[in-house]
């Protein structure tokens, strides 16, 4: 009885999954989507349905596979040991890219207080690498500090986005919204294609949906239900906030803004309120970046502990943090920041988002295609198996389209990055084969 009372209920799990998804992913999207026009909002509908399928599929994987390793261990069950490494490797790379994208978002909002940052691309670059360095060294103190900061700062973006979704309609102007519905006369298919990767970015992190199944009451019912409720709530909030902001700020102004939520609150109320929202967004970005970098350090450490990454990633210091692995990750983030310097901050953000989404679809597809064998091994009933296969198939097909929608450049570079993973994986496989022989 006591063990049951200590377990999490439906609402508790739904809240955790919602907070995991609603980090800083939405923070620059209104401006990015404005480049296509209001018609790009249609991508939210398709993305929400696809994200719901992915959440349900991952929830089922988590329920029926209790082995540690998340997406990597799911992938191994269907595709063998090499896929465990590829899933871990691509997820690691995705988190590196995502960290830089979040730092870019943070600089966009910091520009309001420090105009020097937007004077030249080099100034923006200095801001990005400064934030990456500061947050990485903040993580060196270990999990406790990172967790305490992140659980508070995430509300810095959830509150403004949720608040705008509710009260923003009082300032909504249908004329402003209608005038920029389709300014470039693109087809519906082109608008969906342009907005798909950007909107999917806001749902990254959904793979953690089933990770807490062991601590939940009645997980067979509550885990999938929490995933659906969290995804629907997040999607509704994303769609509402993006729609509202596009009915308040003219499209040509919104498309050039590096801090759209600060801009809209300044117009709704006063510049001072806009400054408060901008500061909250910066706080949320910093907290989110702390969380992503810490998570990636743990992903690489876990892989190193299993001899899938070089041993240096598993070395920890007195605060039990993998310091050497963090420094390697920081070096990769700084290199990526150099490689993606762009004339405008929004262009750099879009390049990073597209690449992150493509790379993240690799472990998604590898792990979700294992749902069938996971359910077979769990001896589920025929009805549950068929339902799982249907949901999993939708999730995989959507993930493939999500990868396609990132565009030629992201697909090209993302494929090259993935192929390097097989190159590195080959060395690891040969090392283990040598050890087994001796």
mmCIF file of C-alpha atoms in Angstrom, residues 40-432:
data_model
loop_
_atom_site.group_PDB
_atom_site.id
_atom_site.type_symbol
_atom_site.label_atom_id
_atom_site.label_comp_id
_atom_site.label_asym_id
_atom_site.label_seq_id
_atom_site.Cartn_x
_atom_site.Cartn_y
_atom_site.Cartn_z
ATOM 1 C CA UNK A 40 2.445 27.970 -42.261
ATOM 2 C CA UNK A 41 0.227 27.591 -39.181
ATOM 3 C CA UNK A 42 -1.317 24.582 -40.945
ATOM 4 C CA UNK A 43 1.926 22.729 -40.248
ATOM 5 C CA UNK A 44 1.070 22.811 -36.537
ATOM 6 C CA UNK A 45 -1.976 20.600 -37.134
ATOM 7 C CA UNK A 46 0.001 17.919 -38.979
ATOM 8 C CA UNK A 47 2.866 18.135 -36.487
ATOM 9 C CA UNK A 48 0.515 17.810 -33.514
ATOM 10 C CA UNK A 49 -1.009 14.619 -34.938
ATOM 11 C CA UNK A 50 2.432 13.211 -35.751
ATOM 12 C CA UNK A 51 3.784 14.134 -32.316
ATOM 13 C CA UNK A 52 0.810 12.424 -30.707
ATOM 14 C CA UNK A 53 1.572 9.212 -32.611
ATOM 15 C CA UNK A 54 5.258 9.419 -31.637
ATOM 16 C CA UNK A 55 4.372 10.013 -27.974
ATOM 17 C CA UNK A 56 2.021 7.026 -27.890
ATOM 18 C CA UNK A 57 4.551 4.771 -29.628
ATOM 19 C CA UNK A 58 7.326 5.738 -27.218
ATOM 20 C CA UNK A 59 4.958 5.268 -24.281
ATOM 21 C CA UNK A 60 4.275 1.699 -25.412
ATOM 22 C CA UNK A 61 7.999 1.058 -25.881
ATOM 23 C CA UNK A 62 8.608 2.286 -22.341
ATOM 24 C CA UNK A 63 5.817 0.163 -20.886
ATOM 25 C CA UNK A 64 6.839 -3.105 -22.507
ATOM 26 C CA UNK A 65 10.639 -2.710 -22.446
ATOM 27 C CA UNK A 66 12.085 -2.082 -18.988
ATOM 28 C CA UNK A 67 15.761 -2.375 -20.028
ATOM 29 C CA UNK A 68 17.846 0.740 -19.396
ATOM 30 C CA UNK A 69 18.998 2.707 -22.423
ATOM 31 C CA UNK A 70 15.843 4.322 -23.836
ATOM 32 C CA UNK A 71 15.807 4.756 -27.617
ATOM 33 C CA UNK A 72 19.151 2.975 -28.036
ATOM 34 C CA UNK A 73 18.015 -0.238 -26.398
ATOM 35 C CA UNK A 74 14.743 -0.185 -28.358
ATOM 36 C CA UNK A 75 16.717 0.151 -31.598
ATOM 37 C CA UNK A 76 18.991 -2.760 -30.684
ATOM 38 C CA UNK A 77 16.056 -5.120 -30.292
ATOM 39 C CA UNK A 78 15.086 -4.713 -33.946
ATOM 40 C CA UNK A 79 18.312 -3.781 -35.688
ATOM 41 C CA UNK A 80 21.156 -5.308 -33.692
ATOM 42 C CA UNK A 81 24.013 -3.969 -31.594
ATOM 43 C CA UNK A 82 25.307 -1.471 -34.170
ATOM 44 C CA UNK A 83 21.995 0.382 -34.080
ATOM 45 C CA UNK A 84 22.410 0.874 -30.309
ATOM 46 C CA UNK A 85 25.550 2.870 -31.069
ATOM 47 C CA UNK A 86 24.025 4.774 -34.015
ATOM 48 C CA UNK A 87 20.962 5.754 -31.954
ATOM 49 C CA UNK A 88 23.193 6.958 -29.093
ATOM 50 C CA UNK A 89 25.563 8.748 -31.458
ATOM 51 C CA UNK A 90 22.870 10.575 -33.454
ATOM 52 C CA UNK A 91 20.987 11.552 -30.303
ATOM 53 C CA UNK A 92 24.240 12.945 -28.885
ATOM 54 C CA UNK A 93 24.865 14.957 -32.052
ATOM 55 C CA UNK A 94 21.256 16.210 -32.032
ATOM 56 C CA UNK A 95 21.659 17.498 -28.482
ATOM 57 C CA UNK A 96 24.890 19.291 -29.424
ATOM 58 C CA UNK A 97 23.085 21.012 -32.316
ATOM 59 C CA UNK A 98 20.070 21.781 -30.135
ATOM 60 C CA UNK A 99 22.276 23.407 -27.504
ATOM 61 C CA UNK A 100 23.682 25.818 -30.091
ATOM 62 C CA UNK A 101 20.165 26.562 -31.411
ATOM 63 C CA UNK A 102 18.974 27.390 -27.898
ATOM 64 C CA UNK A 103 22.002 29.637 -27.366
ATOM 65 C CA UNK A 104 21.108 31.440 -30.595
ATOM 66 C CA UNK A 105 17.541 31.917 -29.289
ATOM 67 C CA UNK A 106 18.913 33.318 -26.056
ATOM 68 C CA UNK A 107 21.104 35.829 -27.908
ATOM 69 C CA UNK A 108 18.051 36.929 -29.920
ATOM 70 C CA UNK A 109 16.329 37.992 -26.710
ATOM 71 C CA UNK A 110 19.512 39.357 -25.135
ATOM 72 C CA UNK A 111 19.889 41.761 -28.074
ATOM 73 C CA UNK A 112 17.059 43.827 -26.608
ATOM 74 C CA UNK A 113 19.233 44.642 -23.585
ATOM 75 C CA UNK A 114 22.628 44.465 -25.332
ATOM 76 C CA UNK A 115 22.200 45.953 -28.860
ATOM 77 C CA UNK A 116 25.916 45.396 -29.542
ATOM 78 C CA UNK A 117 25.146 41.692 -30.065
ATOM 79 C CA UNK A 118 23.250 42.358 -33.300
ATOM 80 C CA UNK A 119 25.630 44.841 -34.887
ATOM 81 C CA UNK A 120 27.508 42.167 -36.873
ATOM 82 C CA UNK A 121 27.392 38.347 -37.247
ATOM 83 C CA UNK A 122 30.688 38.183 -35.324
ATOM 84 C CA UNK A 123 29.127 40.017 -32.377
ATOM 85 C CA UNK A 124 26.243 37.536 -32.429
ATOM 86 C CA UNK A 125 28.762 34.691 -32.548
ATOM 87 C CA UNK A 126 30.565 36.070 -29.492
ATOM 88 C CA UNK A 127 27.253 36.119 -27.632
ATOM 89 C CA UNK A 128 26.424 32.539 -28.628
ATOM 90 C CA UNK A 129 29.763 31.073 -27.555
ATOM 91 C CA UNK A 130 29.732 33.076 -24.307
ATOM 92 C CA UNK A 131 26.378 31.583 -23.338
ATOM 93 C CA UNK A 132 27.528 28.073 -24.278
ATOM 94 C CA UNK A 133 30.664 28.399 -22.161
ATOM 95 C CA UNK A 134 28.889 29.893 -19.133
ATOM 96 C CA UNK A 135 26.124 27.269 -19.049
ATOM 97 C CA UNK A 136 28.533 24.388 -19.620
ATOM 98 C CA UNK A 137 30.704 25.405 -16.677
ATOM 99 C CA UNK A 138 27.573 25.882 -14.558
ATOM 100 C CA UNK A 139 26.846 22.191 -15.198
ATOM 101 C CA UNK A 140 30.227 21.210 -13.768
ATOM 102 C CA UNK A 141 28.788 21.420 -10.248
ATOM 103 C CA UNK A 142 26.691 18.342 -10.930
ATOM 104 C CA UNK A 143 23.082 17.217 -11.221
ATOM 105 C CA UNK A 144 21.622 18.851 -8.122
ATOM 106 C CA UNK A 145 22.368 22.456 -9.135
ATOM 107 C CA UNK A 146 21.313 21.871 -12.741
ATOM 108 C CA UNK A 147 18.037 20.278 -11.683
ATOM 109 C CA UNK A 148 17.169 23.057 -9.253
ATOM 110 C CA UNK A 149 17.811 25.769 -11.843
ATOM 111 C CA UNK A 150 16.026 24.038 -14.728
ATOM 112 C CA UNK A 151 12.823 23.253 -12.836
ATOM 113 C CA UNK A 152 12.384 26.974 -12.107
ATOM 114 C CA UNK A 153 13.606 28.580 -15.318
ATOM 115 C CA UNK A 154 11.440 26.482 -17.661
ATOM 116 C CA UNK A 155 8.424 28.442 -16.442
ATOM 117 C CA UNK A 156 10.015 31.570 -17.853
ATOM 118 C CA UNK A 157 8.715 30.571 -21.278
ATOM 119 C CA UNK A 158 5.723 28.416 -20.318
ATOM 120 C CA UNK A 159 4.022 31.275 -18.459
ATOM 121 C CA UNK A 160 4.308 33.869 -21.285
ATOM 122 C CA UNK A 161 3.331 31.366 -23.991
ATOM 123 C CA UNK A 162 0.391 30.032 -22.003
ATOM 124 C CA UNK A 163 -0.610 33.547 -20.929
ATOM 125 C CA UNK A 164 -0.540 34.816 -24.505
ATOM 126 C CA UNK A 165 -2.683 31.852 -25.589
ATOM 127 C CA UNK A 166 -5.369 32.865 -23.100
ATOM 128 C CA UNK A 167 -5.404 36.678 -22.912
ATOM 129 C CA UNK A 168 -3.867 37.576 -26.254
ATOM 130 C CA UNK A 169 -7.173 37.199 -28.075
ATOM 131 C CA UNK A 170 -8.325 40.533 -26.641
ATOM 132 C CA UNK A 171 -5.699 42.230 -28.859
ATOM 133 C CA UNK A 172 -6.165 39.926 -31.855
ATOM 134 C CA UNK A 173 -6.893 41.765 -35.123
ATOM 135 C CA UNK A 174 -8.409 39.622 -37.872
ATOM 136 C CA UNK A 175 -7.351 42.165 -40.497
ATOM 137 C CA UNK A 176 -3.650 41.916 -39.547
ATOM 138 C CA UNK A 177 -3.929 38.126 -39.551
ATOM 139 C CA UNK A 178 -5.746 37.921 -42.899
ATOM 140 C CA UNK A 179 -3.438 40.359 -44.700
ATOM 141 C CA UNK A 180 -0.461 38.067 -44.217
ATOM 142 C CA UNK A 181 -2.188 34.715 -44.674
ATOM 143 C CA UNK A 182 -0.248 33.870 -47.825
ATOM 144 C CA UNK A 183 1.918 36.864 -48.846
ATOM 145 C CA UNK A 184 4.128 34.819 -51.182
ATOM 146 C CA UNK A 185 1.248 32.873 -52.813
ATOM 147 C CA UNK A 186 2.716 29.466 -51.949
ATOM 148 C CA UNK A 187 0.712 26.257 -52.227
ATOM 149 C CA UNK A 188 -0.620 24.487 -49.149
ATOM 150 C CA UNK A 189 1.873 21.672 -49.723
ATOM 151 C CA UNK A 190 4.777 24.119 -49.858
ATOM 152 C CA UNK A 191 3.578 25.849 -46.697
ATOM 153 C CA UNK A 192 3.375 22.530 -44.858
ATOM 154 C CA UNK A 193 6.834 21.607 -46.098
ATOM 155 C CA UNK A 194 8.264 24.957 -44.974
ATOM 156 C CA UNK A 195 6.737 24.780 -41.512
ATOM 157 C CA UNK A 196 7.006 21.079 -40.692
ATOM 158 C CA UNK A 197 10.583 20.928 -39.413
ATOM 159 C CA UNK A 198 10.210 24.194 -37.501
ATOM 160 C CA UNK A 199 7.080 23.046 -35.685
ATOM 161 C CA UNK A 200 8.490 19.565 -35.055
ATOM 162 C CA UNK A 201 11.442 21.236 -33.307
ATOM 163 C CA UNK A 202 9.061 22.451 -30.605
ATOM 164 C CA UNK A 203 8.111 18.845 -29.749
ATOM 165 C CA UNK A 204 11.630 17.414 -29.481
ATOM 166 C CA UNK A 205 11.959 15.783 -26.080
ATOM 167 C CA UNK A 206 8.768 13.819 -26.557
ATOM 168 C CA UNK A 207 10.909 10.648 -26.556
ATOM 169 C CA UNK A 208 11.123 10.957 -22.761
ATOM 170 C CA UNK A 209 7.374 10.460 -22.441
ATOM 171 C CA UNK A 210 7.491 6.814 -21.346
ATOM 172 C CA UNK A 211 10.652 7.043 -19.268
ATOM 173 C CA UNK A 212 8.827 7.277 -15.920
ATOM 174 C CA UNK A 213 6.509 4.278 -16.383
ATOM 175 C CA UNK A 214 8.075 2.410 -13.442
ATOM 176 C CA UNK A 215 7.076 5.166 -11.004
ATOM 177 C CA UNK A 216 3.481 5.575 -12.193
ATOM 178 C CA UNK A 217 0.249 4.109 -10.894
ATOM 179 C CA UNK A 218 -1.458 1.859 -13.456
ATOM 180 C CA UNK A 219 1.144 2.576 -16.191
ATOM 181 C CA UNK A 220 -0.774 0.628 -18.875
ATOM 182 C CA UNK A 221 -3.501 3.258 -18.663
ATOM 183 C CA UNK A 222 -1.798 6.378 -17.320
ATOM 184 C CA UNK A 223 1.400 6.503 -19.402
ATOM 185 C CA UNK A 224 -0.286 6.591 -22.850
ATOM 186 C CA UNK A 225 -3.039 8.853 -21.519
ATOM 187 C CA UNK A 226 -0.527 11.286 -19.993
ATOM 188 C CA UNK A 227 1.377 11.348 -23.278
ATOM 189 C CA UNK A 228 -1.771 12.195 -25.200
ATOM 190 C CA UNK A 229 -2.942 14.832 -22.724
ATOM 191 C CA UNK A 230 0.491 16.496 -22.570
ATOM 192 C CA UNK A 231 0.882 16.490 -26.341
ATOM 193 C CA UNK A 232 -2.622 17.834 -26.967
ATOM 194 C CA UNK A 233 -2.161 20.539 -24.326
ATOM 195 C CA UNK A 234 1.254 21.548 -25.674
ATOM 196 C CA UNK A 235 -0.011 21.542 -29.263
ATOM 197 C CA UNK A 236 -3.056 23.651 -28.363
ATOM 198 C CA UNK A 237 -0.839 26.140 -26.517
ATOM 199 C CA UNK A 238 1.667 26.306 -29.381
ATOM 200 C CA UNK A 239 -1.035 26.805 -32.016
ATOM 201 C CA UNK A 240 -2.961 29.365 -29.968
ATOM 202 C CA UNK A 241 0.090 31.455 -29.019
ATOM 203 C CA UNK A 242 1.486 31.462 -32.566
ATOM 204 C CA UNK A 243 -1.899 32.368 -34.041
ATOM 205 C CA UNK A 244 -2.452 35.176 -31.541
ATOM 206 C CA UNK A 245 0.957 36.733 -32.078
ATOM 207 C CA UNK A 246 0.410 36.689 -35.849
ATOM 208 C CA UNK A 247 -2.859 38.553 -35.378
ATOM 209 C CA UNK A 248 -1.236 41.301 -33.317
ATOM 210 C CA UNK A 249 2.137 41.948 -34.978
ATOM 211 C CA UNK A 250 2.208 42.721 -38.737
ATOM 212 C CA UNK A 251 3.934 39.972 -40.690
ATOM 213 C CA UNK A 252 6.818 42.071 -42.067
ATOM 214 C CA UNK A 253 7.740 43.217 -38.553
ATOM 215 C CA UNK A 254 7.327 39.773 -36.998
ATOM 216 C CA UNK A 255 9.496 38.084 -39.643
ATOM 217 C CA UNK A 256 12.431 40.331 -38.679
ATOM 218 C CA UNK A 257 12.043 40.090 -34.903
ATOM 219 C CA UNK A 258 14.629 38.250 -32.802
ATOM 220 C CA UNK A 259 12.397 38.391 -29.701
ATOM 221 C CA UNK A 260 8.776 37.883 -30.852
ATOM 222 C CA UNK A 261 7.240 37.222 -27.433
ATOM 223 C CA UNK A 262 8.869 40.276 -25.887
ATOM 224 C CA UNK A 263 7.657 42.303 -28.879
ATOM 225 C CA UNK A 264 4.038 41.188 -28.614
ATOM 226 C CA UNK A 265 3.797 41.793 -24.848
ATOM 227 C CA UNK A 266 5.316 45.236 -25.319
ATOM 228 C CA UNK A 267 2.614 46.031 -27.866
ATOM 229 C CA UNK A 268 -0.174 44.534 -25.761
ATOM 230 C CA UNK A 269 0.834 46.361 -22.590
ATOM 231 C CA UNK A 270 3.903 48.560 -22.227
ATOM 232 C CA UNK A 271 7.591 48.344 -23.212
ATOM 233 C CA UNK A 272 8.374 47.580 -19.558
ATOM 234 C CA UNK A 273 6.151 44.485 -19.639
ATOM 235 C CA UNK A 274 7.868 43.486 -22.849
ATOM 236 C CA UNK A 275 11.216 43.802 -21.081
ATOM 237 C CA UNK A 276 9.994 41.532 -18.273
ATOM 238 C CA UNK A 277 8.853 38.888 -20.771
ATOM 239 C CA UNK A 278 12.144 39.182 -22.644
ATOM 240 C CA UNK A 279 14.065 38.670 -19.401
ATOM 241 C CA UNK A 280 11.900 35.648 -18.575
ATOM 242 C CA UNK A 281 12.612 34.196 -22.026
ATOM 243 C CA UNK A 282 16.354 34.632 -21.475
ATOM 244 C CA UNK A 283 16.013 32.886 -18.122
ATOM 245 C CA UNK A 284 14.116 30.026 -19.782
ATOM 246 C CA UNK A 285 16.752 29.669 -22.501
ATOM 247 C CA UNK A 286 19.560 29.491 -19.957
ATOM 248 C CA UNK A 287 17.704 26.880 -17.909
ATOM 249 C CA UNK A 288 16.790 24.867 -20.967
ATOM 250 C CA UNK A 289 20.372 24.974 -22.211
ATOM 251 C CA UNK A 290 21.607 23.780 -18.832
ATOM 252 C CA UNK A 291 19.207 20.839 -19.034
ATOM 253 C CA UNK A 292 20.114 19.885 -22.614
ATOM 254 C CA UNK A 293 23.853 20.031 -21.926
ATOM 255 C CA UNK A 294 23.527 18.028 -18.711
ATOM 256 C CA UNK A 295 21.369 15.430 -20.457
ATOM 257 C CA UNK A 296 23.886 15.088 -23.261
ATOM 258 C CA UNK A 297 26.752 14.680 -20.797
ATOM 259 C CA UNK A 298 24.837 11.839 -19.158
ATOM 260 C CA UNK A 299 23.955 10.255 -22.529
ATOM 261 C CA UNK A 300 27.622 10.158 -23.530
ATOM 262 C CA UNK A 301 28.690 8.937 -20.074
ATOM 263 C CA UNK A 302 26.154 6.093 -20.180
ATOM 264 C CA UNK A 303 27.358 5.131 -23.650
ATOM 265 C CA UNK A 304 30.982 5.215 -22.457
ATOM 266 C CA UNK A 305 30.108 3.069 -19.428
ATOM 267 C CA UNK A 306 28.785 0.493 -21.905
ATOM 268 C CA UNK A 307 32.001 0.790 -23.960
ATOM 269 C CA UNK A 308 30.133 2.373 -26.885
ATOM 270 C CA UNK A 309 31.823 5.778 -26.539
ATOM 271 C CA UNK A 310 35.499 6.425 -25.719
ATOM 272 C CA UNK A 311 36.330 5.966 -22.033
ATOM 273 C CA UNK A 312 37.129 9.662 -21.586
ATOM 274 C CA UNK A 313 33.380 10.432 -21.660
ATOM 275 C CA UNK A 314 32.812 8.386 -18.486
ATOM 276 C CA UNK A 315 35.500 10.025 -16.329
ATOM 277 C CA UNK A 316 33.934 12.040 -13.492
ATOM 278 C CA UNK A 317 35.384 14.545 -11.025
ATOM 279 C CA UNK A 318 34.615 15.174 -7.348
ATOM 280 C CA UNK A 319 31.137 16.574 -8.103
ATOM 281 C CA UNK A 320 30.290 13.373 -10.016
ATOM 282 C CA UNK A 321 30.057 15.231 -13.330
ATOM 283 C CA UNK A 322 31.769 13.920 -16.503
ATOM 284 C CA UNK A 323 33.977 17.015 -16.868
ATOM 285 C CA UNK A 324 36.176 15.762 -19.708
ATOM 286 C CA UNK A 325 33.152 14.675 -21.719
ATOM 287 C CA UNK A 326 31.591 18.092 -21.103
ATOM 288 C CA UNK A 327 34.680 19.822 -22.448
ATOM 289 C CA UNK A 328 34.570 17.685 -25.599
ATOM 290 C CA UNK A 329 30.905 18.555 -26.012
ATOM 291 C CA UNK A 330 31.662 22.250 -25.528
ATOM 292 C CA UNK A 331 34.383 22.074 -28.188
ATOM 293 C CA UNK A 332 31.877 20.524 -30.632
ATOM 294 C CA UNK A 333 29.290 23.188 -29.814
ATOM 295 C CA UNK A 334 31.790 25.986 -30.418
ATOM 296 C CA UNK A 335 32.881 24.405 -33.707
ATOM 297 C CA UNK A 336 29.255 24.167 -34.827
ATOM 298 C CA UNK A 337 28.650 27.794 -33.831
ATOM 299 C CA UNK A 338 31.561 28.805 -36.068
ATOM 300 C CA UNK A 339 30.313 26.691 -38.990
ATOM 301 C CA UNK A 340 26.789 28.131 -38.863
ATOM 302 C CA UNK A 341 27.554 31.861 -38.576
ATOM 303 C CA UNK A 342 24.928 33.602 -40.732
ATOM 304 C CA UNK A 343 24.068 37.178 -41.757
ATOM 305 C CA UNK A 344 20.976 37.070 -39.551
ATOM 306 C CA UNK A 345 20.286 35.337 -36.276
ATOM 307 C CA UNK A 346 17.018 33.848 -37.582
ATOM 308 C CA UNK A 347 18.793 32.254 -40.526
ATOM 309 C CA UNK A 348 21.336 30.646 -38.201
ATOM 310 C CA UNK A 349 18.512 29.418 -35.971
ATOM 311 C CA UNK A 350 16.634 27.869 -38.909
ATOM 312 C CA UNK A 351 19.760 26.091 -40.205
ATOM 313 C CA UNK A 352 20.417 24.588 -36.780
ATOM 314 C CA UNK A 353 16.791 23.582 -36.228
ATOM 315 C CA UNK A 354 16.546 21.798 -39.576
ATOM 316 C CA UNK A 355 19.764 19.884 -38.956
ATOM 317 C CA UNK A 356 18.762 18.975 -35.380
ATOM 318 C CA UNK A 357 15.361 17.701 -36.497
ATOM 319 C CA UNK A 358 16.831 15.540 -39.277
ATOM 320 C CA UNK A 359 19.483 14.023 -37.003
ATOM 321 C CA UNK A 360 16.911 13.330 -34.284
ATOM 322 C CA UNK A 361 14.653 11.465 -36.696
ATOM 323 C CA UNK A 362 17.378 8.797 -37.089
ATOM 324 C CA UNK A 363 17.077 7.422 -33.518
ATOM 325 C CA UNK A 364 13.315 8.003 -33.649
ATOM 326 C CA UNK A 365 12.962 5.765 -36.707
ATOM 327 C CA UNK A 366 15.427 3.148 -35.426
ATOM 328 C CA UNK A 367 13.680 2.848 -32.068
ATOM 329 C CA UNK A 368 10.043 3.157 -33.160
ATOM 330 C CA UNK A 369 10.430 0.424 -35.780
ATOM 331 C CA UNK A 370 11.251 -1.885 -32.854
ATOM 332 C CA UNK A 371 7.817 -1.512 -31.272
ATOM 333 C CA UNK A 372 6.524 -4.686 -32.943
ATOM 334 C CA UNK A 373 9.259 -6.942 -31.579
ATOM 335 C CA UNK A 374 9.065 -5.256 -28.153
ATOM 336 C CA UNK A 375 5.354 -6.060 -27.940
ATOM 337 C CA UNK A 376 5.945 -9.614 -29.197
ATOM 338 C CA UNK A 377 8.527 -10.208 -26.479
ATOM 339 C CA UNK A 378 6.087 -8.810 -23.909
ATOM 340 C CA UNK A 379 3.394 -11.275 -25.075
ATOM 341 C CA UNK A 380 0.742 -8.592 -25.507
ATOM 342 C CA UNK A 381 -2.696 -9.520 -26.800
ATOM 343 C CA UNK A 382 -3.570 -9.418 -30.475
ATOM 344 C CA UNK A 383 -5.765 -6.314 -30.116
ATOM 345 C CA UNK A 384 -3.033 -4.388 -28.275
ATOM 346 C CA UNK A 385 -0.410 -5.561 -30.777
ATOM 347 C CA UNK A 386 -2.445 -4.419 -33.788
ATOM 348 C CA UNK A 387 -3.174 -1.055 -32.167
ATOM 349 C CA UNK A 388 0.509 -0.608 -31.360
ATOM 350 C CA UNK A 389 1.586 -1.487 -34.899
ATOM 351 C CA UNK A 390 -0.877 1.048 -36.322
ATOM 352 C CA UNK A 391 0.312 3.848 -34.023
ATOM 353 C CA UNK A 392 3.959 2.927 -34.530
ATOM 354 C CA UNK A 393 3.586 2.891 -38.308
ATOM 355 C CA UNK A 394 2.017 6.357 -38.301
ATOM 356 C CA UNK A 395 4.813 7.614 -36.035
ATOM 357 C CA UNK A 396 7.550 6.193 -38.280
ATOM 358 C CA UNK A 397 5.999 7.478 -41.519
ATOM 359 C CA UNK A 398 5.571 10.902 -39.953
ATOM 360 C CA UNK A 399 9.193 10.835 -38.737
ATOM 361 C CA UNK A 400 10.370 10.036 -42.263
ATOM 362 C CA UNK A 401 8.351 12.953 -43.638
ATOM 363 C CA UNK A 402 9.701 15.150 -40.832
ATOM 364 C CA UNK A 403 13.241 14.278 -41.931
ATOM 365 C CA UNK A 404 12.346 15.021 -45.565
ATOM 366 C CA UNK A 405 10.822 18.383 -44.671
ATOM 367 C CA UNK A 406 14.102 19.665 -43.228
ATOM 368 C CA UNK A 407 15.303 20.385 -46.772
ATOM 369 C CA UNK A 408 18.135 19.325 -49.041
ATOM 370 C CA UNK A 409 20.937 20.945 -47.069
ATOM 371 C CA UNK A 410 19.933 19.417 -43.727
ATOM 372 C CA UNK A 411 19.343 15.997 -45.316
ATOM 373 C CA UNK A 412 22.745 16.127 -47.022
ATOM 374 C CA UNK A 413 24.783 17.173 -43.991
ATOM 375 C CA UNK A 414 22.677 15.065 -41.644
ATOM 376 C CA UNK A 415 23.319 11.978 -43.774
ATOM 377 C CA UNK A 416 27.070 12.658 -43.826
ATOM 378 C CA UNK A 417 27.055 13.044 -40.025
ATOM 379 C CA UNK A 418 25.147 9.755 -39.664
ATOM 380 C CA UNK A 419 27.569 7.950 -41.995
ATOM 381 C CA UNK A 420 30.449 9.111 -39.817
ATOM 382 C CA UNK A 421 28.613 7.366 -36.978
ATOM 383 C CA UNK A 422 28.968 4.055 -38.807
ATOM 384 C CA UNK A 423 32.640 4.872 -39.328
ATOM 385 C CA UNK A 424 33.164 5.402 -35.593
ATOM 386 C CA UNK A 425 30.989 2.406 -34.771
ATOM 387 C CA UNK A 426 33.200 0.178 -36.882
ATOM 388 C CA UNK A 427 36.237 1.030 -34.751
ATOM 389 C CA UNK A 428 34.305 0.256 -31.575
ATOM 390 C CA UNK A 429 33.095 -3.079 -32.979
ATOM 391 C CA UNK A 430 36.656 -4.072 -33.994
ATOM 392 C CA UNK A 431 37.985 -3.105 -30.558
ATOM 393 C CA UNK A 432 35.454 -5.359 -28.839
#
